[in-house]
Amino acid sequence: MSVRPITIIGHRALERPTRKVREITDDIRTLVADMIETCDAAHGAGLAATQVGARWRLFVYSCTDGEEQMRRGVVINPVLERFGPLELLDNVQEGCLSLPGEGFPTARHRGARVRGIDLEGHDVVVEDEGGVLARCLQHEVDHLDGKLYIDRLSPAMKREALDAVTARGWRARGVLSWDPRQMDADEV
């Protein structure tokens, strides 16, 4: 296992939809193990394959659900179902390891359910309502569909997010990834 660099806004991998995993190979198992280690090193709630430059339709997660229970796992080929009202919580700042050091209020459905498979090929269903996990499931599937959370922001908030990218100088330096072993997300 190893920690992989995390792609940041502007990297092509974040803009392209992913490919369905047809077979769980040793390469897929290694990718998942590396993603778990990378997510832990970056102190993330979740990490999609696109965020480490892979185009496979899978993500890992490590966050609390609506009952404040820690949940960890992997979902391969997730299909997302959203339920409950769309909420914009002023006191909740959604962040992203691909837009490190920033956070903005983002409208998400109160509940989410993903269906997919695990590393053994068994069916898995992950569901949450009202917790960080519900937001995480929606966020990670967005990544797999080639979208960033800032695409869901109001025009004014999206402008603020893009100004933050400019202020950090990521595009000017040509920096399109960061290594969580060398720095924290707020330092990038």
GROMACS .gro file of C-alpha atoms in nm:
model
  188
    1MET     CA    1   0.000   0.000   0.000
    2SER     CA    2   0.108   0.354  -0.060
    3VAL     CA    3  -0.023   0.707  -0.036
    4ARG     CA    4  -0.096   0.851  -0.379
    5PRO     CA    5  -0.094   1.218  -0.482
    6ILE     CA    6  -0.443   1.372  -0.480
    7THR     CA    7  -0.553   1.552  -0.795
    8ILE     CA    8  -0.677   1.908  -0.755
    9ILE     CA    9  -0.917   2.125  -0.950
   10GLY     CA   10  -0.798   2.168  -1.307
   11HIS     CA   11  -0.674   1.809  -1.343
   12ARG     CA   12  -0.841   1.634  -1.638
   13ALA     CA   13  -0.917   1.321  -1.435
   14LEU     CA   14  -1.167   1.518  -1.229
   15GLU     CA   15  -1.364   1.627  -1.534
   16ARG     CA   16  -1.420   1.291  -1.700
   17PRO     CA   17  -1.678   1.025  -1.613
   18THR     CA   18  -1.543   0.695  -1.490
   19ARG     CA   19  -1.555   0.342  -1.632
   20LYS     CA   20  -1.743   0.058  -1.471
   21VAL     CA   21  -1.526  -0.205  -1.300
   22ARG     CA   22  -1.591  -0.530  -1.490
   23GLU     CA   23  -1.359  -0.752  -1.285
   24ILE     CA   24  -1.203  -0.713  -0.942
   25THR     CA   25  -0.835  -0.769  -1.016
   26ASP     CA   26  -0.525  -0.738  -0.803
   27ASP     CA   27  -0.476  -0.391  -0.956
   28ILE     CA   28  -0.823  -0.286  -0.833
   29ARG     CA   29  -0.747  -0.427  -0.486
   30THR     CA   30  -0.417  -0.235  -0.478
   31LEU     CA   31  -0.592   0.083  -0.592
   32VAL     CA   32  -0.851   0.051  -0.314
   33ALA     CA   33  -0.584  -0.018  -0.048
   34ASP     CA   34  -0.386   0.284  -0.169
   35MET     CA   35  -0.701   0.500  -0.168
   36ILE     CA   36  -0.782   0.402   0.191
   37GLU     CA   37  -0.428   0.489   0.299
   38THR     CA   38  -0.440   0.815   0.102
   39CYS     CA   39  -0.779   0.914   0.246
   40ASP     CA   40  -0.653   0.844   0.599
   41ALA     CA   41  -0.332   1.042   0.542
   42ALA     CA   42  -0.534   1.338   0.412
   43HIS     CA   43  -0.791   1.312   0.694
   44GLY     CA   44  -1.069   1.287   0.436
   45ALA     CA   45  -1.428   1.167   0.470
   46GLY     CA   46  -1.411   1.000   0.130
   47LEU     CA   47  -1.199   0.964  -0.181
   48ALA     CA   48  -1.305   0.880  -0.536
   49ALA     CA   49  -1.077   0.700  -0.781
   50THR     CA   50  -1.063   1.012  -1.000
   51GLN     CA   51  -0.898   1.196  -0.713
   52VAL     CA   52  -0.593   0.973  -0.745
   53GLY     CA   53  -0.599   0.987  -1.125
   54ALA     CA   54  -0.778   0.654  -1.188
   55ARG     CA   55  -1.087   0.634  -1.408
   56TRP     CA   56  -1.257   0.342  -1.232
   57ARG     CA   57  -1.606   0.382  -1.085
   58LEU     CA   58  -1.530   0.331  -0.716
   59PHE     CA   59  -1.479   0.525  -0.396
   60VAL     CA   60  -1.380   0.474  -0.034
   61TYR     CA   61  -1.534   0.645   0.267
   62SER     CA   62  -1.457   0.695   0.635
   63CYS     CA   63  -1.703   0.921   0.816
   64THR     CA   64  -1.992   0.935   1.061
   65ASP     CA   65  -2.351   0.862   0.978
   66GLY     CA   66  -2.665   1.037   1.109
   67GLU     CA   67  -2.634   0.844   1.436
   68GLU     CA   68  -2.271   0.957   1.481
   69GLN     CA   69  -2.140   0.605   1.417
   70MET     CA   70  -1.812   0.578   1.226
   71ARG     CA   71  -1.859   0.399   0.894
   72ARG     CA   72  -1.580   0.285   0.661
   73GLY     CA   73  -1.585   0.098   0.336
   74VAL     CA   74  -1.555   0.083  -0.040
   75VAL     CA   75  -1.827   0.089  -0.304
   76ILE     CA   76  -1.751  -0.031  -0.655
   77ASN     CA   77  -1.983   0.069  -0.941
   78PRO     CA   78  -2.210   0.275  -0.714
   79VAL     CA   79  -2.558   0.375  -0.821
   80LEU     CA   80  -2.684   0.671  -0.619
   81GLU     CA   81  -3.036   0.736  -0.496
   82ARG     CA   82  -3.104   1.067  -0.320
   83PHE     CA   83  -3.401   1.115  -0.088
   84GLY     CA   84  -3.540   1.368   0.153
   85PRO     CA   85  -3.538   1.742   0.105
   86LEU     CA   86  -3.257   1.933  -0.059
   87GLU     CA   87  -3.085   2.122   0.225
   88LEU     CA   88  -2.846   2.414   0.226
   89LEU     CA   89  -2.706   2.423   0.578
   90ASP     CA   90  -2.534   2.752   0.657
   91ASN     CA   91  -2.336   2.593   0.939
   92VAL     CA   92  -2.205   2.304   0.726
   93GLN     CA   93  -1.906   2.373   0.503
   94GLU     CA   94  -1.856   2.101   0.246
   95GLY     CA   95  -1.494   2.051   0.156
   96CYS     CA   96  -1.304   1.843  -0.094
   97LEU     CA   97  -0.956   1.699  -0.104
   98SER     CA   98  -0.938   1.817  -0.467
   99LEU     CA   99  -1.011   2.175  -0.358
  100PRO     CA  100  -0.799   2.157  -0.042
  101GLY     CA  101  -0.821   2.409   0.237
  102GLU     CA  102  -1.159   2.548   0.128
  103GLY     CA  103  -1.519   2.481   0.227
  104PHE     CA  104  -1.854   2.620   0.118
  105PRO     CA  105  -2.221   2.561   0.206
  106THR     CA  106  -2.348   2.313  -0.055
  107ALA     CA  107  -2.707   2.205  -0.113
  108ARG     CA  108  -2.741   1.828  -0.077
  109HIS     CA  109  -3.033   1.594  -0.022
  110ARG     CA  110  -3.083   1.497   0.341
  111GLY     CA  111  -3.051   1.128   0.259
  112ALA     CA  112  -2.861   0.910   0.016
  113ARG     CA  113  -2.827   0.545  -0.069
  114VAL     CA  114  -2.571   0.379  -0.293
  115ARG     CA  115  -2.587   0.027  -0.429
  116GLY     CA  116  -2.280  -0.143  -0.565
  117ILE     CA  117  -2.039  -0.421  -0.483
  118ASP     CA  118  -1.750  -0.464  -0.241
  119LEU     CA  119  -1.401  -0.605  -0.307
  120GLU     CA  120  -1.532  -0.960  -0.286
  121GLY     CA  121  -1.798  -0.890  -0.550
  122HIS     CA  122  -2.082  -0.904  -0.297
  123ASP     CA  123  -2.374  -0.664  -0.323
  124VAL     CA  124  -2.347  -0.371  -0.085
  125VAL     CA  125  -2.593  -0.099   0.011
  126VAL     CA  126  -2.476   0.205   0.205
  127GLU     CA  127  -2.743   0.443   0.330
  128ASP     CA  128  -2.761   0.745   0.557
  129GLU     CA  129  -2.996   1.026   0.642
  130GLY     CA  130  -2.887   1.351   0.803
  131GLY     CA  131  -2.522   1.263   0.859
  132VAL     CA  132  -2.187   1.337   0.703
  133LEU     CA  133  -2.210   0.999   0.529
  134ALA     CA  134  -2.520   1.106   0.330
  135ARG     CA  135  -2.333   1.410   0.200
  136CYS     CA  136  -2.020   1.202   0.137
  137LEU     CA  137  -2.206   0.947  -0.076
  138GLN     CA  138  -2.347   1.224  -0.296
  139HIS     CA  139  -2.011   1.404  -0.313
  140GLU     CA  140  -1.810   1.095  -0.414
  141VAL     CA  141  -2.058   0.983  -0.681
  142ASP     CA  142  -2.044   1.337  -0.823
  143HIS     CA  143  -1.667   1.287  -0.861
  144LEU     CA  144  -1.728   0.962  -1.048
  145ASP     CA  145  -1.962   1.151  -1.283
  146GLY     CA  146  -1.695   1.415  -1.354
  147LYS     CA  147  -1.838   1.686  -1.126
  148LEU     CA  148  -1.693   1.883  -0.836
  149TYR     CA  149  -1.898   2.012  -0.546
  150ILE     CA  150  -1.837   2.371  -0.658
  151ASP     CA  151  -2.054   2.291  -0.962
  152ARG     CA  152  -2.346   2.275  -0.715
  153LEU     CA  153  -2.273   2.615  -0.556
  154SER     CA  154  -2.464   2.934  -0.622
  155PRO     CA  155  -2.296   3.153  -0.887
  156ALA     CA  156  -2.162   3.390  -0.619
  157MET     CA  157  -2.021   3.107  -0.406
  158LYS     CA  158  -1.872   2.936  -0.712
  159ARG     CA  159  -1.696   3.262  -0.802
  160GLU     CA  160  -1.562   3.279  -0.444
  161ALA     CA  161  -1.435   2.921  -0.472
  162LEU     CA  162  -1.264   2.990  -0.804
  163ASP     CA  163  -1.112   3.308  -0.660
  164ALA     CA  164  -0.972   3.095  -0.375
  165VAL     CA  165  -0.812   2.864  -0.633
  166THR     CA  166  -0.655   3.165  -0.803
  167ALA     CA  167  -0.541   3.312  -0.469
  168ARG     CA  168  -0.364   2.987  -0.380
  169GLY     CA  169  -0.188   2.999  -0.718
  170TRP     CA  170  -0.255   2.637  -0.812
  171ARG     CA  171  -0.321   2.703  -1.178
  172ALA     CA  172  -0.043   2.959  -1.211
  173ARG     CA  173   0.212   2.711  -1.077
  174GLY     CA  174   0.076   2.426  -1.285
  175VAL     CA  175   0.027   2.227  -0.964
  176LEU     CA  176  -0.241   1.966  -1.027
  177SER     CA  177  -0.190   1.737  -0.727
  178TRP     CA  178  -0.072   1.736  -0.368
  179ASP     CA  179   0.087   1.473  -0.145
  180PRO     CA  180  -0.087   1.431   0.194
  181ARG     CA  181   0.232   1.280   0.340
  182GLN     CA  182   0.410   1.612   0.292
  183MET     CA  183   0.141   1.865   0.389
  184ASP     CA  184  -0.208   1.908   0.523
  185ALA     CA  185  -0.495   2.007   0.292
  186ASP     CA  186  -0.508   2.358   0.436
  187GLU     CA  187  -0.141   2.412   0.348
  188VAL     CA  188  -0.177   2.335  -0.023
   0.00000   0.00000   0.00000
